[in-house]
Amino acid sequence: MIKQTLFGTMENGKAITQYTLSNSRGVSLDILNLGGVIRRWLIPTSEDTTTDIVLGYDTLEDYLHDDSSFGALVGRYANRIAKGQFTLEGVDYQTDINLGDHCLHGGSQGFSKQIWASSVLSDSENPSILLELRSEDGDQGFPGDIHVKVIYTLTEHNRLKIEYFASSSQSTVFNPTNHSYFNLNGHNKGTIKEHKIQILASQYTPIDNEGVPTGEIAVVDDTPFDFRPLTNIALPLSTTNEQIQFGNGLDHNLCLDYYSAESKVATYAAQAQTEDGGITLKVYTNMPGMQIFTANHLSNKKGKDGALYHARHGVCFETQFYADSPNKPAFPSTTLKSGEEFYSVTEYEVLF
Ligand code: BGC
């Protein structure tokens, strides 16, 4: 089922719609056409209680001022592009700079700040909405007119399927993701340090002290990044490892083992569990990387329902290409050529 409500009105009079997608198992999600934000994700945890497992805000104003991409679709290029510069087919490009000297999440007016055209695709068993955005050649400094579509579908199996489609009028780089911060105990329940996580990745991309990959693809063996066995997230966070210091916690790209450039199917990549194993989130994707981010910058941030968010109050599993790939020839290519159709899919499944 889908319910539509008015979430707020922009200064220019444009309405921001909130779509509530719910299934017969009692799961429901609130999604905004502003930034494609997943604002609330409720799961039934007992007869009469629900738990909201994502961080978010109460008001439109809060989303307009957000600098943490809570729940949002980010692009054109999720994560960093060093100095906002890259060369594509012999042409140099300079993008918007919004993180020190670098470009983060496609620039200051990236996808997360845009109002997407929105419509209901299916209102029945597996409720589904379509979000569409046109970004012009030169938007935030990126080349090519691009047409992006994202489909959110909530299945009866408690999976949220996110599909990304894009085409461009000329060669460009493209790397979209969703930036939800999960706390499986509840968005207002404090730290995620007791969560256990697994990520099927034998390699990761080390960063410099500004969070930009050095270009090395390193093995995770004997590092705090070996999440192949189910691992208590407090363990890596408490080490003095230089990489963890550089990220102020976990803010690193893991190279997913089961990635195959040709696959259009979401394959199991990662999971998170509450301490007692009562709630599990599983992540499936066809993308090559996953940025794990432990909300390292949050400090006294006013969230939904009176919550105050601090560092480590959420964890993101951002499925994406590796950061700064346009400048790192050894990383999987993010080039989207004219005439090509980009497709990627990520599914988040909640077991409770
Ligand atoms: C980045 C972080 C950044 C956060 C909020 C993450 O994807 O890796 O460094 O602070 O997004 O935008």
CSV table of C-alpha atoms and ligand atoms in Angstrom, one decimal:
chain,number,residue,atom,x,y,z
A,1,MET,CA,0.0,0.0,0.0
A,2,ILE,CA,1.1,3.6,-0.6
A,3,LYS,CA,-0.1,6.7,1.2
A,4,GLN,CA,0.9,10.2,0.0
A,5,THR,CA,1.1,13.1,2.4
A,6,LEU,CA,2.4,16.7,2.1
A,7,PHE,CA,5.7,16.8,4.0
A,8,GLY,CA,6.3,20.5,3.4
A,9,THR,CA,6.4,23.3,0.9
A,10,MET,CA,9.5,24.9,-0.5
A,11,GLU,CA,9.9,28.7,-0.5
A,12,ASN,CA,9.1,28.7,-4.2
A,13,GLY,CA,5.8,26.9,-3.5
A,14,LYS,CA,6.9,23.5,-4.6
A,15,ALA,CA,5.3,20.7,-2.6
A,16,ILE,CA,7.5,18.0,-1.0
A,17,THR,CA,5.6,14.7,-1.0
A,18,GLN,CA,6.1,11.9,1.5
A,19,TYR,CA,5.3,8.4,0.2
A,20,THR,CA,4.6,5.8,2.8
A,21,LEU,CA,5.2,2.3,1.4
A,22,SER,CA,3.9,-0.5,3.6
A,23,ASN,CA,3.6,-4.3,3.2
A,24,SER,CA,1.4,-6.9,4.9
A,25,ARG,CA,4.2,-7.8,7.3
A,26,GLY,CA,4.0,-4.5,9.1
A,27,VAL,CA,7.0,-2.9,7.6
A,28,SER,CA,6.7,0.7,6.4
A,29,LEU,CA,9.0,3.3,4.8
A,30,ASP,CA,8.6,7.0,4.4
A,31,ILE,CA,10.3,8.3,1.3
A,32,LEU,CA,10.5,11.9,0.2
A,33,ASN,CA,10.7,13.3,-3.4
A,34,LEU,CA,13.3,15.7,-2.0
A,35,GLY,CA,16.6,13.9,-2.5
A,36,GLY,CA,14.8,10.5,-2.6
A,37,VAL,CA,15.3,10.5,1.2
A,38,ILE,CA,14.3,7.4,3.2
A,39,ARG,CA,13.1,9.3,6.2
A,40,ARG,CA,11.6,6.5,8.3
A,41,TRP,CA,11.9,2.7,8.2
A,42,LEU,CA,9.6,1.0,10.7
A,43,ILE,CA,9.7,-2.6,11.6
A,44,PRO,CA,7.3,-4.3,14.0
A,45,THR,CA,9.3,-5.5,17.0
A,46,SER,CA,6.4,-6.7,19.2
A,47,GLU,CA,2.6,-6.8,19.1
A,48,ASP,CA,2.3,-3.1,19.7
A,49,THR,CA,5.7,-1.6,19.1
A,50,THR,CA,7.6,-0.6,16.0
A,51,THR,CA,11.3,0.3,15.7
A,52,ASP,CA,12.5,3.0,13.4
A,53,ILE,CA,15.9,1.8,12.1
A,54,VAL,CA,17.1,4.9,10.2
A,55,LEU,CA,18.3,8.3,11.3
A,56,GLY,CA,16.4,11.3,9.9
A,57,TYR,CA,14.8,14.6,10.6
A,58,ASP,CA,11.4,15.9,11.4
A,59,THR,CA,11.1,18.9,9.1
A,60,LEU,CA,11.8,19.9,5.5
A,61,GLU,CA,13.9,22.8,6.9
A,62,ASP,CA,16.2,20.2,8.5
A,63,TYR,CA,16.6,18.3,5.2
A,64,LEU,CA,17.4,21.5,3.3
A,65,HIS,CA,20.2,22.3,5.7
A,66,ASP,CA,21.4,18.7,6.1
A,67,ASP,CA,25.1,18.1,5.5
A,68,SER,CA,25.1,14.4,6.4
A,69,SER,CA,23.0,13.1,3.5
A,70,PHE,CA,20.6,11.3,5.9
A,71,GLY,CA,18.8,8.6,3.9
A,72,ALA,CA,19.4,10.4,0.6
A,73,LEU,CA,20.1,9.4,-2.9
A,74,VAL,CA,23.6,10.9,-3.6
A,75,GLY,CA,25.2,11.6,-7.0
A,76,ARG,CA,26.3,12.2,-9.6
A,77,TYR,CA,29.3,10.8,-7.9
A,78,ALA,CA,28.9,9.3,-4.4
A,79,ASN,CA,32.0,9.8,-2.2
A,80,ARG,CA,35.1,11.8,-3.1
A,81,ILE,CA,36.7,13.0,-6.3
A,82,ALA,CA,40.1,14.4,-5.4
A,83,LYS,CA,40.3,18.1,-5.9
A,84,GLY,CA,37.0,17.7,-7.9
A,85,GLN,CA,39.2,17.1,-10.9
A,86,PHE,CA,39.3,14.4,-13.5
A,87,THR,CA,40.1,14.0,-17.2
A,88,LEU,CA,37.8,12.1,-19.5
A,89,GLU,CA,38.5,11.3,-23.1
A,90,GLY,CA,41.2,14.0,-23.1
A,91,VAL,CA,39.0,16.8,-21.6
A,92,ASP,CA,39.7,18.2,-18.1
A,93,TYR,CA,36.8,18.8,-15.8
A,94,GLN,CA,36.5,20.7,-12.5
A,95,THR,CA,33.6,19.9,-10.3
A,96,ASP,CA,32.1,21.8,-7.4
A,97,ILE,CA,34.3,21.5,-4.2
A,98,ASN,CA,32.4,21.0,-1.0
A,99,LEU,CA,34.7,19.0,1.3
A,100,GLY,CA,38.1,20.7,2.0
A,101,ASP,CA,39.7,20.6,-1.4
A,102,HIS,CA,37.6,17.8,-2.7
A,103,CYS,CA,34.2,17.0,-4.2
A,104,LEU,CA,31.9,14.9,-2.0
A,105,HIS,CA,28.7,13.2,-3.1
A,106,GLY,CA,28.5,15.1,-6.4
A,107,GLY,CA,28.9,18.7,-5.0
A,108,SER,CA,26.9,21.0,-2.8
A,109,GLN,CA,23.8,20.8,-5.0
A,110,GLY,CA,24.0,17.1,-5.8
A,111,PHE,CA,21.1,14.7,-6.1
A,112,SER,CA,20.3,14.8,-2.4
A,113,LYS,CA,19.3,18.5,-2.6
A,114,GLN,CA,17.1,18.1,-5.7
A,115,ILE,CA,13.4,17.7,-6.0
A,116,TRP,CA,12.8,14.5,-8.0
A,117,ALA,CA,9.7,14.0,-10.2
A,118,SER,CA,7.8,11.2,-8.5
A,119,SER,CA,5.0,8.8,-9.3
A,120,VAL,CA,3.5,5.6,-8.0
A,121,LEU,CA,4.4,2.5,-10.1
A,122,SER,CA,2.5,0.0,-8.0
A,123,ASP,CA,0.2,0.4,-5.1
A,124,SER,CA,-0.6,-3.3,-4.5
A,125,GLU,CA,1.5,-6.2,-3.2
A,126,ASN,CA,5.0,-4.9,-3.7
A,127,PRO,CA,4.5,-1.1,-3.5
A,128,SER,CA,6.8,0.8,-5.7
A,129,ILE,CA,7.6,4.4,-6.6
A,130,LEU,CA,9.6,6.0,-9.4
A,131,LEU,CA,11.8,9.1,-8.9
A,132,GLU,CA,13.2,10.9,-11.9
A,133,LEU,CA,15.8,13.6,-12.3
A,134,ARG,CA,17.3,15.5,-15.2
A,135,SER,CA,20.7,17.0,-14.5
A,136,GLU,CA,22.1,19.3,-17.3
A,137,ASP,CA,25.5,19.3,-18.9
A,138,GLY,CA,27.8,21.2,-16.5
A,139,ASP,CA,25.6,20.6,-13.4
A,140,GLN,CA,28.1,20.8,-10.4
A,141,GLY,CA,30.8,20.7,-13.1
A,142,PHE,CA,30.0,17.2,-14.5
A,143,PRO,CA,29.7,16.7,-18.3
A,144,GLY,CA,26.6,15.4,-20.1
A,145,ASP,CA,22.9,15.9,-19.8
A,146,ILE,CA,21.9,13.0,-17.7
A,147,HIS,CA,18.5,11.4,-17.1
A,148,VAL,CA,18.4,9.4,-13.9
A,149,LYS,CA,15.6,7.1,-12.7
A,150,VAL,CA,15.4,5.4,-9.3
A,151,ILE,CA,12.8,2.8,-8.4
A,152,TYR,CA,12.1,2.0,-4.8
A,153,THR,CA,10.2,-1.2,-4.2
A,154,LEU,CA,9.2,-2.7,-0.8
A,155,THR,CA,8.7,-6.4,-1.2
A,156,GLU,CA,6.5,-8.8,0.8
A,157,HIS,CA,9.9,-10.4,1.9
A,158,ASN,CA,10.8,-7.2,3.7
A,159,ARG,CA,13.4,-6.2,1.2
A,160,LEU,CA,13.7,-2.6,0.0
A,161,LYS,CA,14.9,-2.9,-3.6
A,162,ILE,CA,16.6,0.3,-5.0
A,163,GLU,CA,17.2,0.3,-8.8
A,164,TYR,CA,19.2,3.0,-10.5
A,165,PHE,CA,18.9,3.7,-14.3
A,166,ALA,CA,20.8,6.5,-16.1
A,167,SER,CA,21.8,7.6,-19.6
A,168,SER,CA,23.9,10.6,-20.7
A,169,SER,CA,24.2,12.7,-23.8
A,170,GLN,CA,28.0,12.5,-23.7
A,171,SER,CA,30.7,10.6,-21.8
A,172,THR,CA,30.5,11.3,-18.0
A,173,VAL,CA,31.2,9.6,-14.7
A,174,PHE,CA,28.4,8.2,-12.7
A,175,ASN,CA,28.3,6.6,-9.2
A,176,PRO,CA,24.9,6.8,-7.3
A,177,THR,CA,24.1,5.4,-3.9
A,178,ASN,CA,21.7,5.7,-1.0
A,179,HIS,CA,23.1,7.1,2.1
A,180,SER,CA,20.9,5.7,4.9
A,181,TYR,CA,22.3,5.6,8.4
A,182,PHE,CA,21.1,2.4,10.2
A,183,ASN,CA,20.7,1.8,13.9
A,184,LEU,CA,19.0,-1.5,14.3
A,185,ASN,CA,18.2,-0.8,17.9
A,186,GLY,CA,16.2,2.2,16.8
A,187,HIS,CA,17.3,5.6,15.5
A,188,ASN,CA,17.1,7.1,19.0
A,189,LYS,CA,18.8,4.3,20.8
A,190,GLY,CA,22.4,5.7,20.9
A,191,THR,CA,25.5,4.0,19.6
A,192,ILE,CA,25.8,1.2,17.1
A,193,LYS,CA,29.0,0.0,18.7
A,194,GLU,CA,27.4,-3.3,19.8
A,195,HIS,CA,26.3,-4.1,16.3
A,196,LYS,CA,28.0,-7.1,14.6
A,197,ILE,CA,28.8,-6.7,10.9
A,198,GLN,CA,29.9,-8.9,8.1
A,199,ILE,CA,31.2,-7.7,4.7
A,200,LEU,CA,32.3,-10.1,2.1
A,201,ALA,CA,35.4,-8.3,1.0
A,202,SER,CA,39.0,-9.5,0.9
A,203,GLN,CA,40.4,-6.1,-0.1
A,204,TYR,CA,39.9,-2.5,0.7
A,205,THR,CA,41.1,0.9,-0.6
A,206,PRO,CA,43.3,2.6,2.0
A,207,ILE,CA,42.8,6.4,2.3
A,208,ASP,CA,45.0,9.4,3.0
A,209,ASN,CA,44.4,11.7,5.9
A,210,GLU,CA,41.7,13.5,3.9
A,211,GLY,CA,39.8,10.4,3.2
A,212,VAL,CA,40.8,10.1,-0.5
A,213,PRO,CA,42.0,6.6,-1.6
A,214,THR,CA,45.7,6.4,-2.1
A,215,GLY,CA,45.1,4.2,-5.2
A,216,GLU,CA,46.3,1.0,-3.5
A,217,ILE,CA,44.1,-2.0,-3.3
A,218,ALA,CA,45.2,-3.7,-0.1
A,219,VAL,CA,44.3,-7.1,1.4
A,220,VAL,CA,42.2,-7.0,4.6
A,221,ASP,CA,44.1,-9.8,6.3
A,222,ASP,CA,45.5,-8.8,9.7
A,223,THR,CA,43.9,-5.3,9.5
A,224,PRO,CA,40.8,-3.9,11.3
A,225,PHE,CA,39.0,-4.2,7.9
A,226,ASP,CA,38.6,-8.0,7.9
A,227,PHE,CA,34.8,-8.2,8.3
A,228,ARG,CA,34.5,-11.6,6.5
A,229,PRO,CA,33.7,-13.3,9.9
A,230,LEU,CA,30.8,-11.6,11.8
A,231,THR,CA,32.7,-8.9,13.8
A,232,ASN,CA,31.7,-6.7,16.6
A,233,ILE,CA,32.0,-3.1,15.2
A,234,ALA,CA,33.6,-1.8,18.4
A,235,LEU,CA,36.7,-3.8,17.6
A,236,PRO,CA,38.0,-1.8,14.6
A,237,LEU,CA,36.7,1.4,16.2
A,238,SER,CA,38.9,0.9,19.2
A,239,THR,CA,42.2,0.3,17.4
A,240,THR,CA,45.0,2.8,17.0
A,241,ASN,CA,45.4,1.8,13.4
A,242,GLU,CA,46.4,4.8,11.3
A,243,GLN,CA,43.6,4.2,8.7
A,244,ILE,CA,41.0,4.3,11.5
A,245,GLN,CA,42.5,7.6,12.7
A,246,PHE,CA,42.5,9.0,9.2
A,247,GLY,CA,38.7,8.2,8.9
A,248,ASN,CA,37.9,9.2,12.5
A,249,GLY,CA,36.4,5.8,12.6
A,250,LEU,CA,35.2,3.6,9.8
A,251,ASP,CA,34.9,5.6,6.6
A,252,HIS,CA,36.4,3.2,4.1
A,253,ASN,CA,35.6,1.4,0.8
A,254,LEU,CA,35.6,-2.4,0.9
A,255,CYS,CA,36.1,-4.1,-2.4
A,256,LEU,CA,33.3,-6.7,-2.6
A,257,ASP,CA,34.4,-10.2,-3.5
A,258,TYR,CA,31.4,-11.3,-5.5
A,259,TYR,CA,31.4,-8.3,-7.8
A,260,SER,CA,31.2,-9.1,-11.5
A,261,ALA,CA,31.0,-6.2,-14.0
A,262,GLU,CA,28.4,-8.0,-16.1
A,263,SER,CA,26.0,-8.9,-13.3
A,264,LYS,CA,22.7,-7.1,-13.1
A,265,VAL,CA,21.6,-9.1,-10.1
A,266,ALA,CA,22.0,-8.1,-6.4
A,267,THR,CA,24.3,-10.6,-4.7
A,268,TYR,CA,24.7,-10.9,-0.9
A,269,ALA,CA,27.5,-8.6,0.3
A,270,ALA,CA,27.0,-7.6,3.9
A,271,GLN,CA,25.0,-7.7,7.0
A,272,ALA,CA,24.6,-6.0,10.4
A,273,GLN,CA,23.0,-7.5,13.5
A,274,THR,CA,21.9,-6.2,16.9
A,275,GLU,CA,23.9,-7.6,19.8
A,276,ASP,CA,21.4,-10.3,20.6
A,277,GLY,CA,20.8,-11.1,17.0
A,278,GLY,CA,17.2,-10.1,17.2
A,279,ILE,CA,17.3,-7.8,14.2
A,280,THR,CA,19.4,-8.3,11.1
A,281,LEU,CA,19.9,-6.2,8.0
A,282,LYS,CA,21.3,-7.9,4.9
A,283,VAL,CA,22.7,-6.0,2.0
A,284,TYR,CA,22.7,-7.3,-1.6
A,285,THR,CA,24.1,-5.5,-4.6
A,286,ASN,CA,25.7,-5.6,-8.0
A,287,MET,CA,28.0,-2.7,-7.2
A,288,PRO,CA,31.8,-3.3,-6.8
A,289,GLY,CA,32.3,-1.5,-3.5
A,290,MET,CA,30.8,-0.6,-0.2
A,291,GLN,CA,31.7,2.4,1.9
A,292,ILE,CA,31.2,1.6,5.5
A,293,PHE,CA,30.8,4.8,7.5
A,294,THR,CA,30.2,5.0,11.3
A,295,ALA,CA,28.7,8.5,11.3
A,296,ASN,CA,31.9,9.8,12.6
A,297,HIS,CA,31.0,13.5,12.3
A,298,LEU,CA,27.7,13.6,14.1
A,299,SER,CA,27.6,15.7,17.2
A,300,ASN,CA,24.5,16.8,19.1
A,301,LYS,CA,22.5,16.8,15.9
A,302,LYS,CA,18.7,17.2,16.4
A,303,GLY,CA,17.0,14.3,14.8
A,304,LYS,CA,13.5,12.8,14.6
A,305,ASP,CA,11.2,12.7,17.5
A,306,GLY,CA,13.5,14.7,19.8
A,307,ALA,CA,16.5,12.4,19.3
A,308,LEU,CA,20.0,13.8,19.5
A,309,TYR,CA,22.5,12.1,17.3
A,310,HIS,CA,26.2,11.7,18.0
A,311,ALA,CA,29.2,10.0,16.4
A,312,ARG,CA,28.6,6.2,16.0
A,313,HIS,CA,24.8,6.5,16.3
A,314,GLY,CA,24.4,5.1,12.9
A,315,VAL,CA,26.2,3.0,10.3
A,316,CYS,CA,26.0,3.4,6.5
A,317,PHE,CA,26.4,0.6,4.0
A,318,GLU,CA,26.8,2.7,0.9
A,319,THR,CA,27.0,0.4,-2.2
A,320,GLN,CA,29.0,2.2,-4.8
A,321,PHE,CA,32.0,2.3,-7.1
A,322,TYR,CA,35.3,3.1,-5.2
A,323,ALA,CA,35.9,6.7,-4.2
A,324,ASP,CA,37.9,8.8,-6.7
A,325,SER,CA,37.8,6.1,-9.4
A,326,PRO,CA,37.9,8.7,-12.2
A,327,ASN,CA,41.5,9.3,-11.1
A,328,LYS,CA,42.4,5.8,-10.3
A,329,PRO,CA,42.8,3.7,-13.5
A,330,ALA,CA,43.1,0.4,-11.5
A,331,PHE,CA,39.7,0.8,-10.0
A,332,PRO,CA,36.5,-0.4,-11.8
A,333,SER,CA,35.5,2.2,-14.4
A,334,THR,CA,32.7,4.7,-13.6
A,335,THR,CA,32.5,6.1,-17.2
A,336,LEU,CA,29.0,6.2,-18.6
A,337,LYS,CA,29.1,6.8,-22.4
A,338,SER,CA,26.4,8.3,-24.5
A,339,GLY,CA,24.1,5.5,-25.8
A,340,GLU,CA,24.8,3.3,-22.8
A,341,GLU,CA,22.2,2.5,-20.2
A,342,PHE,CA,23.5,2.5,-16.6
A,343,TYR,CA,21.8,0.0,-14.3
A,344,SER,CA,22.5,-0.9,-10.7
A,345,VAL,CA,20.6,-2.6,-7.9
A,346,THR,CA,20.9,-2.8,-4.2
A,347,GLU,CA,18.5,-4.5,-1.8
A,348,TYR,CA,18.3,-4.1,2.0
A,349,GLU,CA,16.5,-6.9,3.7
A,350,VAL,CA,15.4,-6.7,7.3
A,351,LEU,CA,14.9,-9.9,9.4
A,352,PHE,CA,13.2,-9.6,12.7
B,1,BGC,C1,31.6,9.9,3.6
B,1,BGC,C2,31.9,10.7,4.8
B,1,BGC,C3,31.0,11.8,4.9
B,1,BGC,C4,29.6,11.3,4.9
B,1,BGC,C5,28.5,12.4,5.1
B,1,BGC,C6,30.2,9.4,3.7
B,1,BGC,O1,29.8,8.7,2.6
B,1,BGC,O2,32.5,8.9,3.3
B,1,BGC,O3,33.3,11.1,4.8
B,1,BGC,O4,31.3,12.6,6.1
B,1,BGC,O5,29.3,10.5,3.8
B,1,BGC,O6,28.3,13.0,3.9
